[in-house]
CSV table of C-alpha atoms in Angstrom, one decimal:
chain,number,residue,atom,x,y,z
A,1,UNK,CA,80.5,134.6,96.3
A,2,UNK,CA,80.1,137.4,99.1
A,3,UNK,CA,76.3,136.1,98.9
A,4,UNK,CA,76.8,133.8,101.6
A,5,UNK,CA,77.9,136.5,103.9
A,6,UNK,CA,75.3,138.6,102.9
A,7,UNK,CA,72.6,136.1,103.9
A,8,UNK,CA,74.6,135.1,106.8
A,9,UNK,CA,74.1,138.9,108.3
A,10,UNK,CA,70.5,138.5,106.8
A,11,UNK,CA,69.9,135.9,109.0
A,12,UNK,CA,71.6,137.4,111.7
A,13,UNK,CA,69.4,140.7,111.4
A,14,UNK,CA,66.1,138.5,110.5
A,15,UNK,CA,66.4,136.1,114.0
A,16,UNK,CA,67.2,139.0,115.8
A,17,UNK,CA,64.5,140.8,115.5
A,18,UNK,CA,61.7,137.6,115.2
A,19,UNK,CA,63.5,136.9,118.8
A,20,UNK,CA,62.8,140.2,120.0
A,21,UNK,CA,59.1,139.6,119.3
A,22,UNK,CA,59.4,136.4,121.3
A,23,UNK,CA,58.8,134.2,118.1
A,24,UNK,CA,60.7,131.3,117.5
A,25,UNK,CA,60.1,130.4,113.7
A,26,UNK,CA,60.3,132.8,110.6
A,27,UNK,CA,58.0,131.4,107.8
A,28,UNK,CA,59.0,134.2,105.3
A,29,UNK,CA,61.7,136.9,104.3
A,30,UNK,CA,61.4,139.5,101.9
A,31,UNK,CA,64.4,141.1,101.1
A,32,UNK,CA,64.6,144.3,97.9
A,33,UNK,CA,67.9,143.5,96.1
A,34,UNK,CA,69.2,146.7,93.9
A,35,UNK,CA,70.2,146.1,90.4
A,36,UNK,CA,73.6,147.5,91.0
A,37,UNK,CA,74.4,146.2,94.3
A,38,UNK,CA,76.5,143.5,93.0
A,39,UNK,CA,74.5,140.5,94.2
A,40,UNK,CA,73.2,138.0,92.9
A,41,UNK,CA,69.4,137.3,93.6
A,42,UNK,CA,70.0,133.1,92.8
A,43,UNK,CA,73.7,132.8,94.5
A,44,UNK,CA,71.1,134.6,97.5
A,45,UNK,CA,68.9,131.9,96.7
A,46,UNK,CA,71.2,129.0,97.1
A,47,UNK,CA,73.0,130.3,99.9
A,48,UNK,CA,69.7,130.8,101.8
A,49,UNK,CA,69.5,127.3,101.8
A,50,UNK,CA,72.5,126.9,103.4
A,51,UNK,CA,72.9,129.2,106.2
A,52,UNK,CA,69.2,128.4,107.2
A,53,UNK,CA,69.5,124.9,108.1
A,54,UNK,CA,69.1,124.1,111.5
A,55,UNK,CA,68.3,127.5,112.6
A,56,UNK,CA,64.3,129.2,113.4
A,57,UNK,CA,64.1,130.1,109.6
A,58,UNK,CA,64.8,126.6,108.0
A,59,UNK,CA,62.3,125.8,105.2
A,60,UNK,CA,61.1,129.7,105.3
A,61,UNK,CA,60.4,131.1,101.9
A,62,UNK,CA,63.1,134.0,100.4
A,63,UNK,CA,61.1,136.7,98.5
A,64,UNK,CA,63.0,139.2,96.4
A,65,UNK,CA,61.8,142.6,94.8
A,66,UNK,CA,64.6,143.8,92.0
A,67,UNK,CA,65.0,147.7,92.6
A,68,UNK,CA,65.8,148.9,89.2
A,69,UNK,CA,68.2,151.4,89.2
A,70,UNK,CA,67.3,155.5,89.3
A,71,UNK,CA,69.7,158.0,88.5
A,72,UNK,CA,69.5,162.0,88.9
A,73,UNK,CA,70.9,164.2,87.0
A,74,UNK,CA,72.2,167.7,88.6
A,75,UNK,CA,71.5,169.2,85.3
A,76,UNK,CA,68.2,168.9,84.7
A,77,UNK,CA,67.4,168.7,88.1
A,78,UNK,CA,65.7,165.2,87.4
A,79,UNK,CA,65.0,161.5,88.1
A,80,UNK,CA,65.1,159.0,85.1
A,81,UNK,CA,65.7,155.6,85.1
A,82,UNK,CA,68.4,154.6,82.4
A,83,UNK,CA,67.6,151.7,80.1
A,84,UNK,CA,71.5,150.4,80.1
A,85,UNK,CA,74.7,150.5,81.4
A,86,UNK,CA,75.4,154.3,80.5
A,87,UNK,CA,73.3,156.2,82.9
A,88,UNK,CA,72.7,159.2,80.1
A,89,UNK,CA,70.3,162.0,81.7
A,90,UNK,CA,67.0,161.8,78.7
A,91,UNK,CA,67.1,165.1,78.6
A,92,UNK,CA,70.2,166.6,78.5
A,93,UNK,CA,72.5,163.2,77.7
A,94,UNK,CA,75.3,164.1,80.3
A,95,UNK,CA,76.3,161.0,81.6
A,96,UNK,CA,75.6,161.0,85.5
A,97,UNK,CA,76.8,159.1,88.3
A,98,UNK,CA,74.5,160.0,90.8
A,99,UNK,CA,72.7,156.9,91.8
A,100,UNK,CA,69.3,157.3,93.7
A,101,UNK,CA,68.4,153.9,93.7
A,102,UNK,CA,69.4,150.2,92.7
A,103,UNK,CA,72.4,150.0,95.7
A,104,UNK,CA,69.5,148.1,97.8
A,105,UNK,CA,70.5,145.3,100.1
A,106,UNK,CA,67.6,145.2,102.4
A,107,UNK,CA,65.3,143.2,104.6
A,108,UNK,CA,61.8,144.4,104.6
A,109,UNK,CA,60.0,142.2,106.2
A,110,UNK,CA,59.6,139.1,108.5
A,111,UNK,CA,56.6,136.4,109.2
A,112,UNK,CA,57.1,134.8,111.9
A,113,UNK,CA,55.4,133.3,114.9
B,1,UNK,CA,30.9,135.0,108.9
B,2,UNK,CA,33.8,133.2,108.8
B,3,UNK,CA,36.7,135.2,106.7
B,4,UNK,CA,38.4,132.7,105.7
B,5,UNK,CA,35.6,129.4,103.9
B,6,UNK,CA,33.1,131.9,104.1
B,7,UNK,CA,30.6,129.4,106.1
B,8,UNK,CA,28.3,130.6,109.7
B,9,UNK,CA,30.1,131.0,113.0
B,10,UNK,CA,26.8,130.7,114.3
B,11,UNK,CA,25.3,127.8,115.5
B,12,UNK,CA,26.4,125.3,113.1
B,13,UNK,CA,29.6,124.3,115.3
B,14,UNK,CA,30.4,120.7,113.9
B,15,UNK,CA,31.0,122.0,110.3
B,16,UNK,CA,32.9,124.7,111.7
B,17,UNK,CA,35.4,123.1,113.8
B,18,UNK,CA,37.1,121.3,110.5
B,19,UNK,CA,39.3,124.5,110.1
B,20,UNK,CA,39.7,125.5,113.6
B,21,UNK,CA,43.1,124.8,113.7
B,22,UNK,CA,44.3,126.4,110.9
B,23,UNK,CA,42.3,129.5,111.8
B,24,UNK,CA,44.5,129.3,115.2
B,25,UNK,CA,47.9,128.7,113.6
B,26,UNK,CA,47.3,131.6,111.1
B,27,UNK,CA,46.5,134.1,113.5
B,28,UNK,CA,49.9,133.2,115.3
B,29,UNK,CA,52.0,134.1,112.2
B,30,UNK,CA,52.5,137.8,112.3
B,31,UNK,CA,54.2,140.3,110.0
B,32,UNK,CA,57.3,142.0,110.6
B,33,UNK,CA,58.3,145.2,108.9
B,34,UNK,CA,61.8,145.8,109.6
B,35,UNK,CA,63.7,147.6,106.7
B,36,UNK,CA,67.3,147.3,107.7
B,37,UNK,CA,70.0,147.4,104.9
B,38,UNK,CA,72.0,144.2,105.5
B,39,UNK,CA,75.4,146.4,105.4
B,40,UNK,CA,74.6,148.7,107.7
B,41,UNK,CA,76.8,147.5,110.0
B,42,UNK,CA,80.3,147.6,108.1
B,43,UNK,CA,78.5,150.8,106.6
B,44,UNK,CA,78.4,152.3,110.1
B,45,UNK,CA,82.5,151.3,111.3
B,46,UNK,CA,83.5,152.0,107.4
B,47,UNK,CA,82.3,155.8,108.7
B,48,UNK,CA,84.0,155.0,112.0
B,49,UNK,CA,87.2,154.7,110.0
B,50,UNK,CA,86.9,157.6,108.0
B,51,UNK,CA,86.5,159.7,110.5
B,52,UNK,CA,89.7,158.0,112.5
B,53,UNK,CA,92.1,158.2,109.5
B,54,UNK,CA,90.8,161.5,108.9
B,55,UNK,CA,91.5,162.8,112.5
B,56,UNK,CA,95.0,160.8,112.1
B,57,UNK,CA,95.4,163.0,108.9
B,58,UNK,CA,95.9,160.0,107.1
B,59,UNK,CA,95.2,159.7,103.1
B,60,UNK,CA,93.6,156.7,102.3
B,61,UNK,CA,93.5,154.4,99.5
B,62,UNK,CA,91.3,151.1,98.5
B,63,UNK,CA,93.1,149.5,96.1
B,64,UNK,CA,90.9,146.7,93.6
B,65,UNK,CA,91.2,144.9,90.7
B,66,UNK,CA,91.2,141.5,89.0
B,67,UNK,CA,94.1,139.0,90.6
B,68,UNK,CA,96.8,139.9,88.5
B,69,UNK,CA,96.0,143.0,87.3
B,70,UNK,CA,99.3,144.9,89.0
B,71,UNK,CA,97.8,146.1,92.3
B,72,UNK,CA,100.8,145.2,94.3
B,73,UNK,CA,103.4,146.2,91.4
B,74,UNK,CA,101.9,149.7,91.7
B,75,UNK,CA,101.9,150.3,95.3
B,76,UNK,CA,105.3,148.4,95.3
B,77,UNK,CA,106.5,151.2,92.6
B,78,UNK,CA,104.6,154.4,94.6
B,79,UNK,CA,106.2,153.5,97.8
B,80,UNK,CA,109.8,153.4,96.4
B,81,UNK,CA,109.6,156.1,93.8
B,82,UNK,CA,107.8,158.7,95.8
B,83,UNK,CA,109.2,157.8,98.9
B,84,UNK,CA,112.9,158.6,97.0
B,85,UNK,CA,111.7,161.2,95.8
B,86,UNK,CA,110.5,163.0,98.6
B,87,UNK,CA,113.8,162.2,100.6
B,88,UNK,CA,115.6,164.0,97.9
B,89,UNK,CA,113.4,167.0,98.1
B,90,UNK,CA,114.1,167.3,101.8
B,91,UNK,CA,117.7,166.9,101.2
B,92,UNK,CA,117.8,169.7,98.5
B,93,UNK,CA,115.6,171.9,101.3
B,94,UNK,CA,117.1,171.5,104.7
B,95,UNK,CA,114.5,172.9,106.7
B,96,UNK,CA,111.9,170.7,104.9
B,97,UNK,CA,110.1,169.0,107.8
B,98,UNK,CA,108.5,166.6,105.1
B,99,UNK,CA,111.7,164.8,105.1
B,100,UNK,CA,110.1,161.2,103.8
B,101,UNK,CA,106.7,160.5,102.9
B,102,UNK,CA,105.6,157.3,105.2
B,103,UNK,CA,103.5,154.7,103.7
B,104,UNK,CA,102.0,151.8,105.7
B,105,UNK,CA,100.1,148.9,103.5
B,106,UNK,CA,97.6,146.8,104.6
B,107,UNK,CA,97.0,143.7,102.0
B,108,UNK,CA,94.5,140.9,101.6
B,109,UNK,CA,94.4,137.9,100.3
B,110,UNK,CA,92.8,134.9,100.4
B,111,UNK,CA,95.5,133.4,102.2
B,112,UNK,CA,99.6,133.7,101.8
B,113,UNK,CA,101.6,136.5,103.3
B,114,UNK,CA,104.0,136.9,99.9
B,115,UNK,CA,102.4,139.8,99.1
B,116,UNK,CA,103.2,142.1,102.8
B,117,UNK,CA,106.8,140.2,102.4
B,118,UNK,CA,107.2,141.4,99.0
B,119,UNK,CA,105.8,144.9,99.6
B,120,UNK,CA,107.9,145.1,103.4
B,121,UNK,CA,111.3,144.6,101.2
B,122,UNK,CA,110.4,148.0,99.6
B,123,UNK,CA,111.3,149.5,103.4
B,124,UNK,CA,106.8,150.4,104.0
B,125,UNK,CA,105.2,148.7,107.1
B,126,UNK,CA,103.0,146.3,105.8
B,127,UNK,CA,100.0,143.8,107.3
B,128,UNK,CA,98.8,140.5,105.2
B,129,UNK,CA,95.3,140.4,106.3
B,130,UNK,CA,94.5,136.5,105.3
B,131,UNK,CA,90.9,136.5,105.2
B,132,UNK,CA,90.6,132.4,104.8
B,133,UNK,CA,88.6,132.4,102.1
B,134,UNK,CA,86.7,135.4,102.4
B,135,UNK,CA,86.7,136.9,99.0
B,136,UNK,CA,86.4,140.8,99.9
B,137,UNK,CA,87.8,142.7,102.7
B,138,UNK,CA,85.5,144.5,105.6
B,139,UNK,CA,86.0,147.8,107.4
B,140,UNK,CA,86.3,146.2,110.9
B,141,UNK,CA,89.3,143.9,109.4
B,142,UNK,CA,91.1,147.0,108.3
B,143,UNK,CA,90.9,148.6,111.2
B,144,UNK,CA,92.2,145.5,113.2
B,145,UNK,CA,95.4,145.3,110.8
B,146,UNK,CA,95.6,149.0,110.9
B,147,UNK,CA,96.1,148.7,114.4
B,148,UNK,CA,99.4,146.8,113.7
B,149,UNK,CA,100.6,150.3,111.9
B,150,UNK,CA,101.7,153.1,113.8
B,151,UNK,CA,99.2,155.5,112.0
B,152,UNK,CA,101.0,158.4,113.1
B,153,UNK,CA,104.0,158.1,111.9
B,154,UNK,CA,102.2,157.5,108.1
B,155,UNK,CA,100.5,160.1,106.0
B,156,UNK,CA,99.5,157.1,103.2
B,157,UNK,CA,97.7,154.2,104.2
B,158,UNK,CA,96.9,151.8,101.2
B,159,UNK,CA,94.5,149.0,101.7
B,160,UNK,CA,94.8,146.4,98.8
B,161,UNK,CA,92.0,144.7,98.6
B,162,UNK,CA,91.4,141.0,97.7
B,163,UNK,CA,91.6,140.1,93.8
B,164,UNK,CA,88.4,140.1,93.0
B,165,UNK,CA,86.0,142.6,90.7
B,166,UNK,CA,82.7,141.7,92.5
B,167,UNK,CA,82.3,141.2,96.1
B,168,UNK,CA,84.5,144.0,97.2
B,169,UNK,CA,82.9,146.7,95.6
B,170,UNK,CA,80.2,146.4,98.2
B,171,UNK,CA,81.8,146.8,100.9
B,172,UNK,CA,82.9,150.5,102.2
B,173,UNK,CA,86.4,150.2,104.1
B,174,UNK,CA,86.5,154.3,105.0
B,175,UNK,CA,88.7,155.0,102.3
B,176,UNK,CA,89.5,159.0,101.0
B,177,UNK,CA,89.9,157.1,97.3
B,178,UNK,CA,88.7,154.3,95.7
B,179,UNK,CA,91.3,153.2,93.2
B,180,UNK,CA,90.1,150.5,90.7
B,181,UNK,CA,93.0,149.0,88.2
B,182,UNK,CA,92.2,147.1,84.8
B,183,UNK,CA,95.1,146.2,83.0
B,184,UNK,CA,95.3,146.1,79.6
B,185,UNK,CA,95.2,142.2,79.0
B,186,UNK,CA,91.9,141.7,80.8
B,187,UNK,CA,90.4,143.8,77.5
B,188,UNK,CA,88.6,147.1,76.7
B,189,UNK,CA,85.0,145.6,78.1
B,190,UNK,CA,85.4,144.8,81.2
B,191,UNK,CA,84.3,148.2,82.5
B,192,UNK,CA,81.3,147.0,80.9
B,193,UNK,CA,81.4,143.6,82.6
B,194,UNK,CA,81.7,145.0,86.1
B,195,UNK,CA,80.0,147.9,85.9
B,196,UNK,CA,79.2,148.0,89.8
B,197,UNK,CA,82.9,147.9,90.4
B,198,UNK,CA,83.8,150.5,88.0
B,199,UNK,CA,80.8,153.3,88.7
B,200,UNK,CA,82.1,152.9,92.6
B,201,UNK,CA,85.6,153.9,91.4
B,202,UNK,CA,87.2,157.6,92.0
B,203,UNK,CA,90.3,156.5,90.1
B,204,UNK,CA,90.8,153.9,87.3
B,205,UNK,CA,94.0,152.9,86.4
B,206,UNK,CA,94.8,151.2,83.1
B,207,UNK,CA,98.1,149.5,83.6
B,208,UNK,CA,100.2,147.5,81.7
B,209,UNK,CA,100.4,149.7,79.2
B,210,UNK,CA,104.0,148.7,77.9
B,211,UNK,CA,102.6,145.6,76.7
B,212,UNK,CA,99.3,146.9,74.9
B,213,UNK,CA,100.5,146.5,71.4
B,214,UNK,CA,101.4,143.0,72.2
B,215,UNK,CA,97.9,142.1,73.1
B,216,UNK,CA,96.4,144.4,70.7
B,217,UNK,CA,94.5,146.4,73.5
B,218,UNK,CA,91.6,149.0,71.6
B,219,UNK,CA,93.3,151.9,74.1
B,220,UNK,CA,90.3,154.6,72.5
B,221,UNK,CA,87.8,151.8,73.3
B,222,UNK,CA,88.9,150.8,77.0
B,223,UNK,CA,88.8,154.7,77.4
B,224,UNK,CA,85.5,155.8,76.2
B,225,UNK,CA,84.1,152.4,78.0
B,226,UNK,CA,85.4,153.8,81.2
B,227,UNK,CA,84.6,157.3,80.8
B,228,UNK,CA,81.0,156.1,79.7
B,229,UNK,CA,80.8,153.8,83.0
B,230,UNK,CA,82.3,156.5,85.6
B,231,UNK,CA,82.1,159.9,84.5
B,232,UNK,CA,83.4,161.2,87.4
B,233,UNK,CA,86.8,159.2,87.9
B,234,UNK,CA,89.9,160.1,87.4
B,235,UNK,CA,91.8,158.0,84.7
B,236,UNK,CA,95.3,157.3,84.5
B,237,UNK,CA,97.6,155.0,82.2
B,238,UNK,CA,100.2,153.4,83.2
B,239,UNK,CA,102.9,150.8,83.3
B,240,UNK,CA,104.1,150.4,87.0
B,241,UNK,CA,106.5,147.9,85.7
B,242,UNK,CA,108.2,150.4,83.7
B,243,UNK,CA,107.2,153.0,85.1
B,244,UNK,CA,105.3,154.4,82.4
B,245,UNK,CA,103.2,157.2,83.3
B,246,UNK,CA,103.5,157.2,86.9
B,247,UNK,CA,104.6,161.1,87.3
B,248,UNK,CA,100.7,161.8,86.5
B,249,UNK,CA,99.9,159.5,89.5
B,250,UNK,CA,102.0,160.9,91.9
B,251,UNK,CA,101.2,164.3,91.3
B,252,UNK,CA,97.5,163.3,92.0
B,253,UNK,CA,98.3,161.6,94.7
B,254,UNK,CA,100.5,164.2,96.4
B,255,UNK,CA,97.7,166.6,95.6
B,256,UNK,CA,94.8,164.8,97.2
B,257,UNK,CA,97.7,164.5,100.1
B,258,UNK,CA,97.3,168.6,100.6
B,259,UNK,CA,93.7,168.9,99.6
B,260,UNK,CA,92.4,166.5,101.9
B,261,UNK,CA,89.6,164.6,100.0
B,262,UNK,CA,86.7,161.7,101.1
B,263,UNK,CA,85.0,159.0,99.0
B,264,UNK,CA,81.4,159.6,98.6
B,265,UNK,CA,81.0,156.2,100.5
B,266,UNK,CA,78.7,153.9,99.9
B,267,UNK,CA,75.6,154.0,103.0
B,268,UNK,CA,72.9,154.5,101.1
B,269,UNK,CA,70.3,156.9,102.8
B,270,UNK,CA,68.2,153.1,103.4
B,271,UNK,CA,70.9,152.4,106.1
B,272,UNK,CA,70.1,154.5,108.3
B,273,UNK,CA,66.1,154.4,108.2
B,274,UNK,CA,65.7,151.3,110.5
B,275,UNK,CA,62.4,150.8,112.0
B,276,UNK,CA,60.7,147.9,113.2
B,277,UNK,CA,57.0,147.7,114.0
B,278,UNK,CA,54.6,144.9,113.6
B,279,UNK,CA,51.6,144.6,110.9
């Protein structure tokens, strides 16, 4: 349960910068979770709940975009997206552990006012 | 026009005025972009780390696993085996300056100091980091137990991490090695299970190999389920109860010990593009 955490710092980063630009409620956060980050996008949910309360971002609405993972492969000198756990190159079928994409734990974007 | 209910701004003012406030409140809601990765923080003093063990010329392991898998039983076995052994090495060479390899151990848990007691009666310095609940450890809490070391009398510093396949795997502590155990009760699929643990792996241990029969561990299975998860990492089998297999492990270790070697780390190329403008 390193979710809460994770939204805690979320929060953290999110009022920060909504304070910066003098606003003093955030309506919305959109965050892009990668499929291999280890987190869990409704253990996020649940403890948005929790670490929002009684701070500027109480009742705002979590938004999450899934990065699916993308692997390249040094062979083939290519991107591919594997289709399960076994990141085999499409091409070639060496296994490759170079991940490109799907690590994500972001914030993208605020509304506030 | 009006953008938003389409009806004249001109003239007819009565009709208009019904959505006048909303028309004010929505212009007061503004869009932030920020794109910050939320570990950019630890990512940032993980790096800090590395590069302070490094210029300490420290080797440095992050030990993780399931609870119970034997993470303490194999550090408690590396520190007194190799330690012994490398004392007798000096022995047999007299002008050896490498007269005892130093280990220092920094452990977490979620709370309990049994396992820095247990691992201090093996003659290592050792920290209990008690996180209180906290289920992973963080770079800037290693460095704080670290502290509590005196790093230059070590040349291994082994962080064992809190029991726990998920959490910790996100979190960079400025580690050379990341050193993943699965022993052989927890069955051949959980590479498969925790596959975000297992890719961040540069080692995988499978211990408990003197009692794999008894459970009827698929030993070709685990293996190929590993090697299909990380095919980078190193794999070893062991049993640090018996001892079992250790040699291998030493010899890697004491090899990565003249090499020099760092973990890929985990900052993604998104931590460090961090821009803020508004829409």
């Amino acid at each position: 349960m390193h979710e809460v955490s994770i939204m805690s710092q979320t929060l953290e980063i999110a009022t920060e910068n909504a304070q910066q630009q003098g606003a003093n409620q955030i309506h919305r956060l959109k965050m892009r979770i990668g499929e291999m980050s280890g987190v869990v996008p409704e253990a996020l949910n649940f403890a948005f709940d929790v670490v929002t309360e009684g701070t500027i971002a109480q009742g705002a609405k979590l938004e999450m975009e899934i990065v699916p993972v993308v692997c390249y492969c040094p062979h083939c000198q290519i991107e591919f997206q594997p289709p399960d756990l076994f990141y085999e190159c499409p091409q070639c079928d060496r296994l490759s552990n170079k991940i490109i994409a799907g690590r994500e734990i972001e914030l993208t974007s605020l509304e506030i006012s | 026009m009006c953008g938003n209910c389409g009806c004249s701004e001109l003239g007819d003012l009565p009709i208009h005025t019904h959505h006048q406030p909303e028309h004010s409140k929505n212009e007061k809601i503004r869009s932030l972009t920020i794109t910050q990765s939320i570990l950019s923080k630890n990512d940032r003093l993980a790096e800090r780390n590395r590069n302070y063990f490094l210029a300490k010329g420290l080797l440095v392991l992050n030990i993780l696993s399931s609870p119970g898998s034997g993470k303490t039983a194999l550090i408690e076995r590396t520190i007194t085996e190799r330690t012994t052994e490398m004392a007798e090495d000096a022995s047999a060479i007299a002008s050896s300056l490498q007269d005892r390899l130093k280990v220092g151990v920094v452990v977490g848990d979620l709370e309990t100091d049994n396992d820095a007691k247990r691992l201090r009666s093996t003659g290592a310095s050792a920290i209990q980091i008690t996180t209180g609940g906290v289920c992973h450890l963080e770079a800037e809490m290693v460095l704080q137990a670290s502290q509590n070391l005196n790093l230059d009398l070590i040349d291994l510093l082994i962080i064992e991490n809190v029991g726990n396949l998920v959490c910790p795997a996100a979190y960079d502590l400025g580690e050379s090695l990341r050193v993943v155990l699965l022993s052989v009760t927890e069955g051949e699929d959980k590479p498969l299970k925790y596959p975000t643990m297992f890719k961040s792996a540069d080692v995988i241990i499978v211990n408990k190999i003197d009692i794999a029969e008894a459970v009827e561990f698929d030993r070709e299975q685990a293996l190929t389920n590993i090697q299909k998860i990380a095919p980078e990492a190193t794999i070893f089998e062991v049993s640090a109860r018996t001892g079992v297999g250790m040699e291998a492990w030493y010899d890697y270790l004491e090899e990565k010990m003249h090499k020099g070697f760092s973990h890929k780390g985990f900052s993604t190329e998104d931590a460090s593009r961090s821009q803020t403008d508004i829409a």
